[in-house]
Coordinates of C-alpha atoms in Angstrom, one line a residue:
Chain X
M1 CA -26.2 -0.4 -28.0
S2 CA -29.3 -0.4 -29.5
A3 CA -30.1 -4.2 -29.2
A4 CA -29.3 -3.6 -25.5
N5 CA -32.0 -1.3 -25.5
S6 CA -34.5 -3.4 -27.1
A7 CA -33.7 -6.3 -24.5
H8 CA -34.4 -3.7 -21.7
S9 CA -38.1 -4.1 -22.7
V10 CA -38.9 -6.6 -19.7
V11 CA -37.0 -4.8 -16.9
E12 CA -37.0 -1.4 -18.4
P13 CA -37.2 0.9 -15.1
S14 CA -40.4 2.5 -14.1
L15 CA -41.1 6.4 -15.4
S16 CA -40.9 7.3 -11.4
S17 CA -37.8 5.4 -10.6
K18 CA -36.5 7.2 -14.0
R19 CA -37.3 10.9 -12.8
I20 CA -36.0 10.4 -9.4
A21 CA -32.7 8.7 -10.8
G22 CA -32.4 11.9 -13.0
T23 CA -32.9 14.6 -10.5
I24 CA -30.4 13.1 -8.3
V25 CA -28.0 13.2 -11.0
V26 CA -28.7 16.4 -11.8
L27 CA -28.3 17.8 -8.6
Y28 CA -25.2 16.0 -8.1
A29 CA -23.6 17.3 -11.6
L30 CA -24.9 20.9 -10.6
I31 CA -23.1 20.7 -7.3
T32 CA -19.7 19.2 -9.0
L33 CA -19.9 22.2 -11.1
I34 CA -20.0 24.9 -8.7
P35 CA -16.4 24.9 -8.0
L36 CA -15.7 25.1 -11.8
V37 CA -18.2 28.0 -12.3
W38 CA -16.8 29.7 -9.5
I39 CA -13.3 29.5 -10.9
F40 CA -14.6 31.1 -14.1
L41 CA -16.5 33.9 -12.1
T42 CA -13.6 34.8 -9.9
S43 CA -11.3 35.2 -13.1
I44 CA -13.8 38.0 -14.4
K45 CA -14.1 39.5 -11.1
S46 CA -12.4 42.4 -10.0
P47 CA -9.6 41.6 -7.3
P48 CA -11.6 43.6 -4.2
D49 CA -14.9 41.9 -5.4
S50 CA -13.0 38.6 -5.5
I51 CA -12.3 38.6 -1.8
S52 CA -15.3 40.5 -0.6
Y53 CA -17.6 38.8 2.0
P54 CA -20.3 37.4 1.7
P55 CA -18.9 35.9 -1.8
K56 CA -20.5 37.9 -4.7
I57 CA -22.6 36.3 -6.9
V58 CA -24.0 39.7 -9.0
F59 CA -20.9 41.9 -9.9
T60 CA -19.5 44.3 -12.9
P61 CA -17.4 41.9 -14.9
S62 CA -13.5 43.1 -15.2
L63 CA -10.6 41.6 -17.4
E64 CA -8.4 42.9 -14.6
G65 CA -7.7 39.2 -13.7
Y66 CA -6.7 38.2 -17.4
C67 CA -4.7 41.6 -17.3
N68 CA -2.6 40.8 -14.1
L69 CA -2.2 37.2 -15.5
F70 CA -0.4 38.5 -18.7
T71 CA 1.3 41.3 -17.5
T72 CA 3.9 42.7 -14.6
R73 CA 3.0 45.9 -13.0
T74 CA 5.2 48.5 -10.9
R75 CA 3.2 50.9 -8.6
Q76 CA 3.6 54.6 -9.5
T77 CA 2.2 57.8 -8.2
P78 CA -1.1 59.3 -9.6
D79 CA 1.0 62.3 -10.7
Y80 CA 3.1 60.5 -12.7
I81 CA 0.3 58.2 -14.2
A82 CA -1.7 61.3 -15.1
S83 CA 1.5 62.4 -16.9
L84 CA 1.6 59.7 -19.3
P85 CA -0.3 59.5 -22.7
A86 CA -3.5 58.2 -23.3
P87 CA -3.6 54.3 -22.2
V88 CA -3.1 51.6 -25.0
G89 CA -5.9 49.4 -24.9
T90 CA -7.9 48.0 -22.0
C91 CA -5.3 46.5 -20.0
D92 CA -3.1 49.7 -19.7
E93 CA -6.5 51.7 -18.3
V94 CA -7.5 48.9 -15.8
T95 CA -3.9 48.8 -14.3
R96 CA -3.9 52.5 -14.3
K97 CA -6.8 52.7 -12.3
R98 CA -5.0 50.8 -9.3
N99 CA -1.9 53.6 -9.9
M100 CA 0.0 50.8 -11.5
V101 CA 1.9 50.8 -14.8
I102 CA 2.4 47.9 -17.1
A103 CA 6.0 47.1 -16.8
G104 CA 6.2 43.8 -19.1
P105 CA 4.9 40.4 -20.1
S106 CA 4.6 38.1 -17.5
N107 CA 5.7 34.5 -17.3
F108 CA 2.4 33.0 -17.8
L109 CA 2.6 33.0 -21.8
P110 CA 5.9 31.1 -21.6
R111 CA 5.1 28.6 -19.3
F112 CA 1.7 27.8 -21.2
V113 CA 4.0 27.3 -24.5
N114 CA 5.8 25.1 -22.3
S115 CA 2.9 23.2 -21.3
L116 CA 1.9 23.0 -24.9
V117 CA 5.2 21.6 -26.2
I118 CA 5.8 19.3 -23.3
A119 CA 2.5 17.8 -23.5
F120 CA 2.1 17.1 -27.2
G121 CA 5.6 16.5 -27.9
S122 CA 5.6 13.6 -25.2
T123 CA 1.9 12.3 -26.3
F124 CA 3.2 12.2 -29.9
L125 CA 6.3 10.1 -28.6
A126 CA 4.6 8.0 -26.4
V127 CA 1.7 7.0 -29.0
F128 CA 4.3 6.2 -32.1
L129 CA 6.5 4.2 -29.4
G130 CA 3.1 3.0 -27.8
T131 CA 1.7 1.6 -31.2
L132 CA 4.9 -0.1 -32.9
A133 CA 5.1 -1.7 -29.1
A134 CA 1.4 -2.8 -29.0
Y135 CA 1.4 -4.4 -32.5
G136 CA 4.6 -6.1 -31.4
F137 CA 3.0 -7.6 -28.6
S138 CA -0.2 -8.4 -30.0
R139 CA 1.1 -9.9 -33.3
F140 CA 4.6 -11.6 -32.3
K141 CA 5.9 -14.6 -30.0
I142 CA 7.8 -12.4 -27.7
P143 CA 9.4 -14.4 -25.1
L144 CA 7.9 -13.5 -21.7
A145 CA 5.4 -11.3 -23.2
D146 CA 3.3 -11.5 -20.0
D147 CA 6.0 -10.4 -17.6
L148 CA 7.1 -7.7 -19.9
M149 CA 3.4 -6.4 -20.1
F150 CA 3.3 -6.8 -16.5
F151 CA 6.5 -5.0 -16.1
I152 CA 5.4 -1.9 -18.3
L153 CA 2.7 -1.7 -16.3
S154 CA 4.1 -1.7 -13.0
T155 CA 6.3 1.1 -13.6
R156 CA 3.5 3.2 -13.0
M157 CA 3.0 2.0 -9.2
M158 CA 6.1 4.2 -8.2
P159 CA 5.3 7.5 -6.4
P160 CA 6.8 10.0 -9.0
I161 CA 8.9 11.2 -6.3
A162 CA 10.4 8.0 -5.6
V163 CA 11.8 8.2 -9.3
A164 CA 12.5 11.6 -9.1
I165 CA 15.3 11.4 -7.1
P166 CA 17.4 9.4 -9.5
I167 CA 16.1 11.1 -12.4
Y168 CA 16.8 14.4 -10.6
L169 CA 20.6 12.9 -10.4
M170 CA 20.7 11.5 -13.8
Y171 CA 19.3 14.7 -15.7
R172 CA 21.7 17.0 -13.8
E173 CA 24.8 14.6 -15.4
L174 CA 23.1 14.7 -18.9
G175 CA 22.4 18.5 -18.6
L176 CA 18.6 17.9 -19.3
S177 CA 17.6 19.5 -15.9
D178 CA 15.2 22.2 -16.7
T179 CA 15.0 21.5 -20.3
A180 CA 11.9 20.5 -22.6
L181 CA 13.4 17.7 -24.0
G182 CA 14.1 16.0 -20.5
M183 CA 10.3 16.4 -19.7
I184 CA 9.2 15.5 -23.0
L185 CA 11.3 12.0 -22.6
L186 CA 10.3 11.8 -19.2
Y187 CA 6.4 11.7 -19.8
T188 CA 6.7 9.8 -23.0
A189 CA 8.4 7.2 -20.9
V190 CA 5.3 7.6 -18.0
N191 CA 2.4 7.3 -20.9
V192 CA 4.3 4.5 -22.8
S193 CA 3.0 1.9 -20.4
L194 CA -0.5 3.2 -20.6
A195 CA -0.3 3.7 -24.5
V196 CA 0.9 0.0 -25.0
W197 CA -1.6 -1.6 -23.0
L198 CA -4.5 0.5 -24.1
L199 CA -3.6 0.3 -27.8
K200 CA -2.7 -3.8 -27.4
G201 CA -6.4 -4.2 -26.5
F202 CA -7.4 -2.2 -29.7
I203 CA -5.0 -3.8 -31.6
D204 CA -6.0 -7.5 -30.3
E205 CA -9.5 -6.8 -31.7
I206 CA -8.5 -6.1 -35.5
P207 CA -8.5 -9.7 -36.9
R208 CA -5.3 -11.3 -38.2
E209 CA -6.5 -12.1 -41.0
Y210 CA -6.7 -8.8 -42.4
E211 CA -2.9 -8.5 -42.5
E212 CA -2.4 -12.1 -43.6
A213 CA -4.8 -11.4 -46.8
A214 CA -2.7 -8.3 -47.7
M215 CA 0.9 -10.5 -47.0
I216 CA -0.9 -13.1 -49.5
D217 CA -1.4 -10.1 -51.9
G218 CA 2.4 -9.2 -52.0
Y219 CA 2.5 -7.0 -49.2
T220 CA 5.5 -7.3 -46.3
R221 CA 4.8 -7.2 -43.1
L222 CA 5.4 -3.6 -42.7
Q223 CA 3.2 -2.6 -45.6
A224 CA 0.4 -4.6 -44.0
F225 CA 1.0 -3.0 -40.7
R226 CA 1.0 0.4 -42.5
K227 CA -1.6 0.3 -44.7
V228 CA -4.2 -2.4 -42.9
V229 CA -3.6 -2.2 -39.3
L230 CA -2.8 1.7 -38.7
P231 CA -6.4 2.8 -40.4
Q232 CA -8.1 0.1 -38.3
A233 CA -6.3 1.5 -35.1
T234 CA -7.5 5.0 -35.8
T235 CA -10.1 5.4 -33.0
G236 CA -8.1 3.7 -30.1
I237 CA -5.0 5.6 -31.4
A238 CA -6.7 8.8 -30.9
A239 CA -8.3 7.8 -27.7
T240 CA -4.9 6.7 -26.4
A241 CA -3.1 10.0 -27.3
I242 CA -5.9 12.0 -25.5
F243 CA -5.1 9.9 -22.4
C244 CA -1.8 10.7 -22.8
L245 CA -2.3 14.2 -23.2
I246 CA -4.3 14.7 -20.4
F247 CA -1.5 12.9 -17.9
A248 CA 1.0 15.4 -19.5
W249 CA -1.1 18.6 -19.3
N250 CA -1.8 17.9 -15.7
E251 CA 1.1 16.7 -14.2
Y252 CA 2.5 18.5 -11.5
A253 CA 5.3 16.4 -9.3
F254 CA 7.9 15.7 -11.9
A255 CA 7.2 19.5 -13.5
A256 CA 7.5 21.0 -9.8
L257 CA 10.8 19.0 -8.9
L258 CA 12.6 19.0 -11.9
T259 CA 12.0 22.3 -13.6
S260 CA 13.0 25.5 -11.9
G261 CA 12.4 28.5 -15.0
E262 CA 13.1 27.9 -18.6
A263 CA 11.0 24.6 -19.1
Q264 CA 8.5 25.1 -16.0
T265 CA 4.9 24.2 -17.4
A266 CA 1.7 26.0 -16.3
P267 CA 0.9 23.5 -13.5
P268 CA 3.4 24.5 -11.0
F269 CA 3.6 28.2 -12.0
I270 CA -0.1 29.2 -11.9
P271 CA 0.0 28.6 -7.9
T272 CA 2.9 31.0 -7.7
I273 CA 1.0 34.0 -8.9
I274 CA 1.0 36.3 -6.5
G275 CA -0.5 40.1 -6.4
E276 CA -0.1 42.6 -3.7
G277 CA -0.9 41.4 -0.6
G278 CA -1.1 37.7 -1.4
Q279 CA -2.2 35.3 -4.0
D280 CA -4.3 37.4 -6.8
W281 CA -7.1 35.3 -7.0
P282 CA -8.8 36.8 -10.1
A283 CA -5.2 36.3 -12.2
V284 CA -5.0 32.9 -10.6
A285 CA -8.5 31.9 -11.8
A286 CA -7.8 33.5 -15.2
G287 CA -4.8 31.1 -15.5
T288 CA -6.6 28.2 -14.2
T289 CA -9.6 29.0 -16.6
I290 CA -7.1 29.1 -19.7
F291 CA -5.2 26.2 -18.8
L292 CA -8.5 24.2 -18.3
I293 CA -10.6 24.9 -21.7
P294 CA -8.3 22.6 -23.8
I295 CA -9.1 19.6 -21.1
L296 CA -12.6 20.7 -21.2
V297 CA -13.0 20.4 -25.0
F298 CA -11.4 17.1 -25.1
T299 CA -13.4 15.7 -22.4
I300 CA -16.6 16.7 -24.5
L301 CA -14.8 15.1 -27.5
L302 CA -13.6 11.5 -26.2
R303 CA -16.5 10.8 -23.9
K304 CA -17.2 8.0 -25.8
Q305 CA -13.9 6.6 -25.5
L306 CA -13.2 7.3 -22.0
L307 CA -14.3 4.1 -20.8
R308 CA -12.2 1.5 -22.4
G309 CA -9.2 4.4 -21.3
I310 CA -9.9 4.7 -17.8
T311 CA -10.5 0.6 -17.2
F312 CA -7.3 -0.6 -19.8
G313 CA -9.5 -2.0 -21.9
A314 CA -10.3 -4.3 -19.3
V315 CA -13.9 -3.7 -20.3
R316 CA -14.8 -5.8 -23.1
K317 CA -18.6 -5.5 -24.6
Chain R
M1 CA 25.0 -9.1 -21.9
T2 CA 24.1 -5.5 -21.4
I3 CA 26.3 -4.2 -24.1
S4 CA 25.2 -6.8 -26.4
Q5 CA 21.5 -6.3 -25.7
S6 CA 21.9 -2.5 -25.6
S7 CA 23.9 -2.2 -28.9
I8 CA 20.8 -4.3 -31.0
V9 CA 18.4 -1.9 -29.0
E10 CA 20.0 1.3 -30.2
K11 CA 20.3 -0.1 -33.6
A12 CA 16.9 -0.8 -33.7
A13 CA 16.0 2.3 -31.9
D14 CA 18.1 4.1 -34.8
A15 CA 16.5 2.4 -37.6
T16 CA 13.2 3.5 -36.5
A17 CA 14.1 6.6 -36.0
R18 CA 15.8 7.3 -39.1
A19 CA 13.5 5.5 -41.9
T20 CA 10.5 6.9 -42.6
P21 CA 7.9 3.5 -42.7
S22 CA 7.9 2.9 -46.6
S23 CA 11.7 2.9 -46.8
V24 CA 12.1 0.8 -43.7
A25 CA 9.7 -1.4 -45.6
R26 CA 11.8 -1.2 -49.0
R27 CA 15.2 -2.0 -47.0
V28 CA 14.2 -4.6 -44.8
R29 CA 11.8 -6.8 -47.2
G30 CA 13.6 -9.7 -46.1
L31 CA 13.3 -9.2 -42.5
S32 CA 12.3 -11.7 -40.2
D33 CA 9.2 -11.5 -38.2
R34 CA 11.5 -11.9 -35.1
A35 CA 13.5 -9.2 -36.0
I36 CA 10.7 -6.8 -36.9
A37 CA 9.1 -8.1 -33.4
W38 CA 12.3 -6.4 -31.5
L39 CA 12.1 -3.6 -34.0
F40 CA 8.7 -2.8 -32.8
I41 CA 8.9 -3.0 -29.2
A42 CA 12.7 -2.2 -28.4
P43 CA 12.2 1.5 -28.6
A44 CA 9.6 1.7 -25.8
I45 CA 11.4 -1.0 -23.6
T46 CA 14.5 1.1 -24.3
L47 CA 12.7 4.3 -23.1
L48 CA 11.1 2.5 -20.1
L49 CA 14.5 0.8 -19.3
A50 CA 16.2 4.3 -19.5
I51 CA 14.1 6.4 -17.5
N52 CA 11.8 4.2 -15.1
I53 CA 14.0 1.1 -14.5
F54 CA 17.5 2.5 -14.4
P55 CA 16.3 5.3 -12.3
L56 CA 14.9 2.7 -9.7
L57 CA 18.0 0.3 -9.6
W58 CA 19.9 3.5 -8.9
A59 CA 17.5 4.4 -6.1
V60 CA 18.1 1.1 -4.9
Y61 CA 22.1 1.6 -5.0
L62 CA 21.5 4.8 -3.4
S63 CA 19.5 3.5 -0.5
F64 CA 22.5 1.7 0.6
T65 CA 24.7 4.9 0.7
N66 CA 25.0 7.9 2.4
Y67 CA 24.8 9.9 -0.8
R68 CA 23.5 13.4 -0.5
A69 CA 22.4 15.2 -3.8
N70 CA 23.6 18.8 -2.9
R71 CA 27.1 17.4 -2.0
P72 CA 28.0 15.9 -5.1
N73 CA 31.4 15.3 -4.2
A74 CA 31.6 14.0 -0.8
P75 CA 32.8 10.6 -1.0
V76 CA 30.1 8.2 -1.1
L77 CA 29.9 5.2 1.6
G78 CA 28.3 2.2 1.7
V79 CA 26.1 2.1 4.8
G80 CA 24.2 -1.4 4.3
F81 CA 20.7 -1.5 5.6
G82 CA 21.2 1.8 7.8
N83 CA 18.9 3.5 6.1
Y84 CA 16.4 0.8 6.2
Q85 CA 16.9 0.8 9.6
R86 CA 16.7 4.5 10.3
V87 CA 13.5 4.8 8.3
L88 CA 11.9 1.9 9.4
N89 CA 12.2 3.1 13.3
D90 CA 11.4 6.8 12.2
P91 CA 8.2 7.6 14.1
D92 CA 7.5 10.5 11.7
I93 CA 7.6 8.2 8.7
W94 CA 4.7 5.7 10.6
Q95 CA 3.0 8.6 11.1
A96 CA 3.0 9.4 7.6
M97 CA 2.2 5.9 6.5
Q98 CA -0.9 6.0 9.1
T99 CA -1.9 9.8 7.5
T100 CA -1.8 7.9 4.0
A101 CA -3.6 4.7 5.2
H102 CA -6.2 7.4 6.6
F103 CA -6.7 9.1 3.2
V104 CA -6.6 6.2 1.0
F105 CA -9.3 4.6 3.3
W106 CA -11.7 7.1 3.6
T107 CA -11.2 8.6 -0.1
I108 CA -11.9 4.9 -1.4
V109 CA -14.9 4.4 0.5
L110 CA -16.7 7.8 -0.2
Q111 CA -15.6 7.5 -4.0
T112 CA -17.0 4.0 -4.1
V113 CA -20.0 4.6 -2.3
I114 CA -20.8 7.6 -4.1
G115 CA -19.8 6.4 -8.0
F116 CA -21.5 3.3 -7.4
T117 CA -25.0 5.0 -6.4
L118 CA -24.6 7.6 -9.4
A119 CA -23.1 4.9 -11.9
Y120 CA -26.8 2.6 -10.8
L121 CA -28.4 5.9 -10.9
I122 CA -27.3 6.6 -14.3
D123 CA -28.1 3.2 -15.8
R124 CA -31.7 4.1 -15.1
K125 CA -31.4 5.6 -18.7
F126 CA -33.4 8.9 -17.7
R127 CA -33.5 11.6 -20.3
G128 CA -30.6 13.7 -21.0
H129 CA -28.2 10.9 -19.0
A130 CA -25.3 11.1 -21.7
F131 CA -25.2 14.8 -21.2
W132 CA -25.2 14.7 -17.2
T133 CA -22.6 12.2 -17.4
T134 CA -20.7 14.2 -19.4
I135 CA -20.8 17.3 -16.8
I136 CA -20.2 14.9 -14.1
L137 CA -16.7 13.8 -15.6
I138 CA -15.4 17.2 -15.6
P139 CA -13.3 16.9 -12.4
M140 CA -11.6 14.0 -12.9
M141 CA -10.2 15.8 -16.3
L142 CA -8.2 18.7 -14.3
S143 CA -5.0 18.9 -13.1
P144 CA -5.0 18.1 -9.3
A145 CA -2.5 20.8 -8.5
V146 CA -4.3 23.7 -10.4
V147 CA -7.7 22.7 -9.0
G148 CA -6.1 22.1 -5.6
N149 CA -4.8 25.5 -5.5
F150 CA -8.2 27.1 -6.6
W151 CA -9.6 25.2 -3.6
R152 CA -7.7 26.6 -1.1
F153 CA -9.2 29.7 -2.3
L154 CA -12.6 28.6 -1.7
Y155 CA -11.9 27.0 1.6
E156 CA -10.8 30.3 3.0
P157 CA -12.7 31.2 6.2
Q158 CA -13.2 34.8 5.8
I159 CA -13.7 34.8 1.8
G160 CA -14.2 31.5 0.4
L161 CA -17.5 30.2 -1.1
F162 CA -17.0 26.7 1.1
A163 CA -17.2 28.3 4.2
Y164 CA -20.0 30.6 3.4
A165 CA -22.4 28.0 2.0
V166 CA -21.3 25.9 4.9
S167 CA -22.4 28.7 7.3
L168 CA -25.6 29.7 5.3
V169 CA -26.8 25.6 5.9
T170 CA -25.6 25.0 9.4
G171 CA -25.5 28.4 10.9
I172 CA -22.2 27.7 12.1
P173 CA -19.9 31.2 12.0
T174 CA -17.4 31.2 9.2
S175 CA -14.6 32.1 11.6
D176 CA -15.0 28.4 13.1
I177 CA -14.8 26.8 9.6
Q178 CA -11.2 27.1 9.1
M179 CA -11.0 24.0 7.2
L180 CA -7.0 23.8 6.1
G181 CA -6.1 25.7 9.5
N182 CA -8.0 23.1 12.1
V183 CA -6.5 20.2 12.7
T184 CA -9.3 17.6 12.9
L185 CA -10.9 19.3 9.5
A186 CA -7.7 19.9 7.7
P187 CA -7.5 15.8 6.7
W188 CA -11.2 16.3 5.6
A189 CA -10.7 19.2 3.4
I190 CA -8.5 17.2 1.3
I191 CA -10.6 14.3 1.1
I192 CA -13.6 16.5 0.0
V193 CA -11.3 17.4 -2.9
D194 CA -10.3 14.1 -3.8
T195 CA -13.6 13.0 -3.6
W196 CA -15.0 15.6 -5.9
M197 CA -12.2 15.0 -8.3
W198 CA -12.0 11.4 -8.1
T199 CA -15.7 10.2 -7.9
P200 CA -16.4 10.5 -11.8
Y201 CA -13.6 8.0 -12.4
V202 CA -15.1 5.2 -10.0
M203 CA -18.6 6.1 -11.5
L204 CA -17.3 5.2 -14.6
I205 CA -16.0 1.8 -14.2
C206 CA -18.8 0.8 -12.1
L207 CA -21.0 1.9 -15.0
A208 CA -18.7 -0.2 -17.4
G209 CA -19.6 -3.1 -14.8
L210 CA -23.5 -2.4 -14.8
R211 CA -23.7 -2.6 -18.3
S212 CA -21.7 -5.4 -18.7
I213 CA -24.7 -7.3 -17.0
P214 CA -26.8 -9.2 -19.4
D215 CA -30.6 -8.1 -19.6
Y216 CA -31.6 -11.9 -19.6
I217 CA -30.4 -12.3 -16.0
Y218 CA -32.8 -9.5 -14.8
E219 CA -35.5 -11.2 -17.1
A220 CA -35.2 -14.7 -15.7
A221 CA -35.4 -13.0 -12.2
E222 CA -38.2 -10.9 -13.3
V223 CA -40.0 -14.4 -14.0
D224 CA -39.2 -15.5 -10.8
R225 CA -40.9 -12.5 -9.0
A226 CA -37.4 -11.6 -6.9
S227 CA -38.1 -8.2 -5.1
P228 CA -36.1 -5.5 -6.8
W229 CA -34.1 -5.3 -3.5
R230 CA -33.4 -9.3 -3.7
Q231 CA -32.2 -8.6 -7.9
F232 CA -29.7 -5.6 -6.6
W233 CA -28.0 -7.8 -3.9
S234 CA -28.1 -11.1 -5.8
I235 CA -27.4 -9.9 -9.1
T236 CA -26.3 -6.3 -9.5
V237 CA -23.8 -6.1 -7.0
P238 CA -22.1 -9.3 -7.2
M239 CA -22.1 -9.1 -11.2
A240 CA -20.3 -5.5 -10.8
L241 CA -18.3 -6.5 -7.9
P242 CA -15.1 -7.1 -10.2
F243 CA -15.7 -3.9 -11.6
I244 CA -15.8 -2.1 -8.3
M245 CA -12.7 -3.8 -7.2
L246 CA -10.8 -2.7 -10.1
A247 CA -11.8 0.7 -9.5
V248 CA -10.5 0.6 -5.9
L249 CA -7.3 -0.9 -7.1
F250 CA -6.7 2.1 -9.1
R251 CA -7.6 4.6 -6.8
G252 CA -5.6 3.1 -4.0
I253 CA -2.7 3.3 -5.9
E254 CA -2.9 6.8 -7.0
N255 CA -3.9 7.7 -3.6
F256 CA -0.9 6.2 -2.0
K257 CA 1.2 8.1 -4.5
M258 CA -1.2 11.2 -3.6
F259 CA 1.1 14.3 -3.7
D260 CA -0.3 17.4 -5.7
M261 CA -3.3 18.1 -4.0
V262 CA -2.0 17.9 -0.7
T263 CA 1.1 20.1 -1.4
L264 CA -1.3 22.6 -2.7
L265 CA -4.0 22.3 -0.1
T266 CA -2.0 22.1 2.9
G267 CA 1.6 21.7 2.0
G268 CA 1.2 18.8 5.0
G269 CA -0.1 21.0 7.6
P270 CA -1.2 22.2 10.1
G271 CA 2.0 20.9 11.8
S272 CA 2.0 17.7 10.3
V273 CA -1.6 16.2 10.2
T274 CA -1.5 15.8 6.4
E275 CA 1.4 15.0 5.8
V276 CA 1.3 11.9 3.4
A277 CA 4.1 9.7 2.6
S278 CA 5.0 11.4 -0.6
I279 CA 5.2 14.7 1.2
T280 CA 7.6 13.4 3.5
L281 CA 9.7 11.7 1.0
K282 CA 9.9 15.0 -0.8
R283 CA 11.3 16.5 2.1
A284 CA 13.7 14.2 3.0
A285 CA 15.2 14.2 -0.7
F286 CA 14.8 17.6 -1.7
E287 CA 14.8 19.5 1.7
S288 CA 17.2 17.6 4.0
W289 CA 19.1 16.3 0.9
A290 CA 19.1 13.0 2.8
T291 CA 19.6 11.4 -0.7
G292 CA 20.2 7.5 0.6
R293 CA 17.5 7.4 3.2
A294 CA 15.0 9.1 0.9
S295 CA 15.8 6.0 -1.2
A296 CA 15.3 3.8 1.0
F297 CA 11.8 5.1 2.0
A298 CA 11.2 5.2 -1.8
I299 CA 11.9 1.3 -2.4
I300 CA 10.0 0.8 0.9
L301 CA 7.2 2.5 -0.5
F302 CA 7.4 0.6 -4.2
V303 CA 7.9 -2.6 -2.4
A304 CA 4.6 -2.0 -0.3
V305 CA 2.4 -0.6 -3.4
F306 CA 3.5 -3.6 -5.5
G307 CA 3.0 -6.1 -2.7
L308 CA -0.1 -5.0 -2.0
A309 CA -1.3 -4.5 -5.2
N310 CA -0.3 -8.0 -6.1
I311 CA -2.2 -9.5 -3.1
Y312 CA -5.1 -7.5 -4.2
V313 CA -5.0 -8.8 -7.9
K314 CA -5.1 -12.4 -7.0
A315 CA -8.5 -11.8 -4.9
L316 CA -9.9 -9.6 -7.9
N317 CA -9.0 -12.8 -10.1
K318 CA -10.8 -15.4 -7.7
V319 CA -13.8 -12.7 -7.7
K320 CA -13.9 -12.7 -11.5
Q321 CA -13.7 -16.4 -11.9
R322 CA -16.8 -17.0 -9.7

């Protein structure tokens, strides 16, 4: 990187061209951000503010969206509400102002937990199986290795709906419909192809001599794998894990078709949040915001690995 | 053959599942490399066979029957190529394919042009370029369904920010900016969201391409006094072309499968102007419960993507070798 920088001396772009480039990119970035900022702003608006026209940029922040996201409420008469003991906590207070009382928790938290369990479970499995397979493909002569690798990749070309029909039937037979285990297995299968491809690229770059030296020192092949190759591949494994996690976290088509309740994840759930008289936009925005935060954190953490990941390691420096 | 193979695969998967690596190492000290190779790749292959290939083969079987998933006990009859014939003669399906092609074409054109331009500008390495690149990447990391759902709100003509902004700039009354309700605008509403979301992806791949061009080529061109314009068309574009083509391939495959965003934004409407292939497929499979016909359509789609991708990859390899 630094070598490339110093070599740039002859063709270093002029200061003014840099400034123009910078301005355009920053403008694009800011425009790109508007919908995301708007999601956050909507999440801290009161329902009337969220649908006022022209759209309100200045408003009194309210936690109502977050309260509505986590609770179910029932409408009550003002007299009944006045007869209740003093409200407990902000949400109780906010809700009563709208002549409602909290009836119980909403389904958001269980759906969010489903997302966590399924995304992390399938990521762990996919990376585990993917690392083993990648090492196998990288170090051993496997008959038809190229064909197998291409076959692994081609499983990603199918539209999810196409596989969803038989998987739906298969899961119905096996009792895996609407279970976290079923979704974990499914996402693992989808991710394992990516994991094998990415990790093979990373492991190919670790010199074979390291293991050979370890094996001469009396390590078995498996010990060499565990003590020499695995530590070297940590960065690649981490990057792969994040890609798998992002996929499993964001997936919608399979989740919408194969889960209906118990194992439903957040992406099919959030659009179904309905308030009185249509979609409760502050609550939807609150759910969206909470759902996006982990991914935002990951984006910032993994920005350097992104390049390798999205090109399947096709980019060699 | 299937029995012996699956039992080997099961044993291998079992062994890996039960034992921690160190105990495996102790127990299998004498294991040949060949056995270890199988032990390592078998679990992944087994899973892919069980959850990708077996369903695919099942779909092939179903595509030749009149099976309906909502009537599991009805007798299953073979119908030969009947389902394929019906699918290929169904004008609605051809319409859906056309809609899909329209989306794939425009999203690729917009994302490639904007993505490459951004990558080219970012490659100038202005101050703070790393920070702004990270910001631009955010949309592609998000869930298309969740974000698509929120864009529906942004597009609302009466309350949405999009209509308000457009009306502010152009002076068109917001009631005329029915992005999701208007037959001509609805496809563009989806193309805009898809472009917003995936331009960063194309940008990243293009950036990788631009960074892969060795500086000495530009230095040589500079010595030859080639104009910047000439350098751009004779060096930058051709050298980055394989990467641009790779981005087009990935986006093409993804957008051929486009489902979540369309479902959440328009659900295929108004009428059926945004009904892409995946939505037609979902309707046939999970609303009409015509499992056999839906499977035939799924197989046709898969063969089409697979075939096109193969032809494209051959072209890509030719460009790479140049």
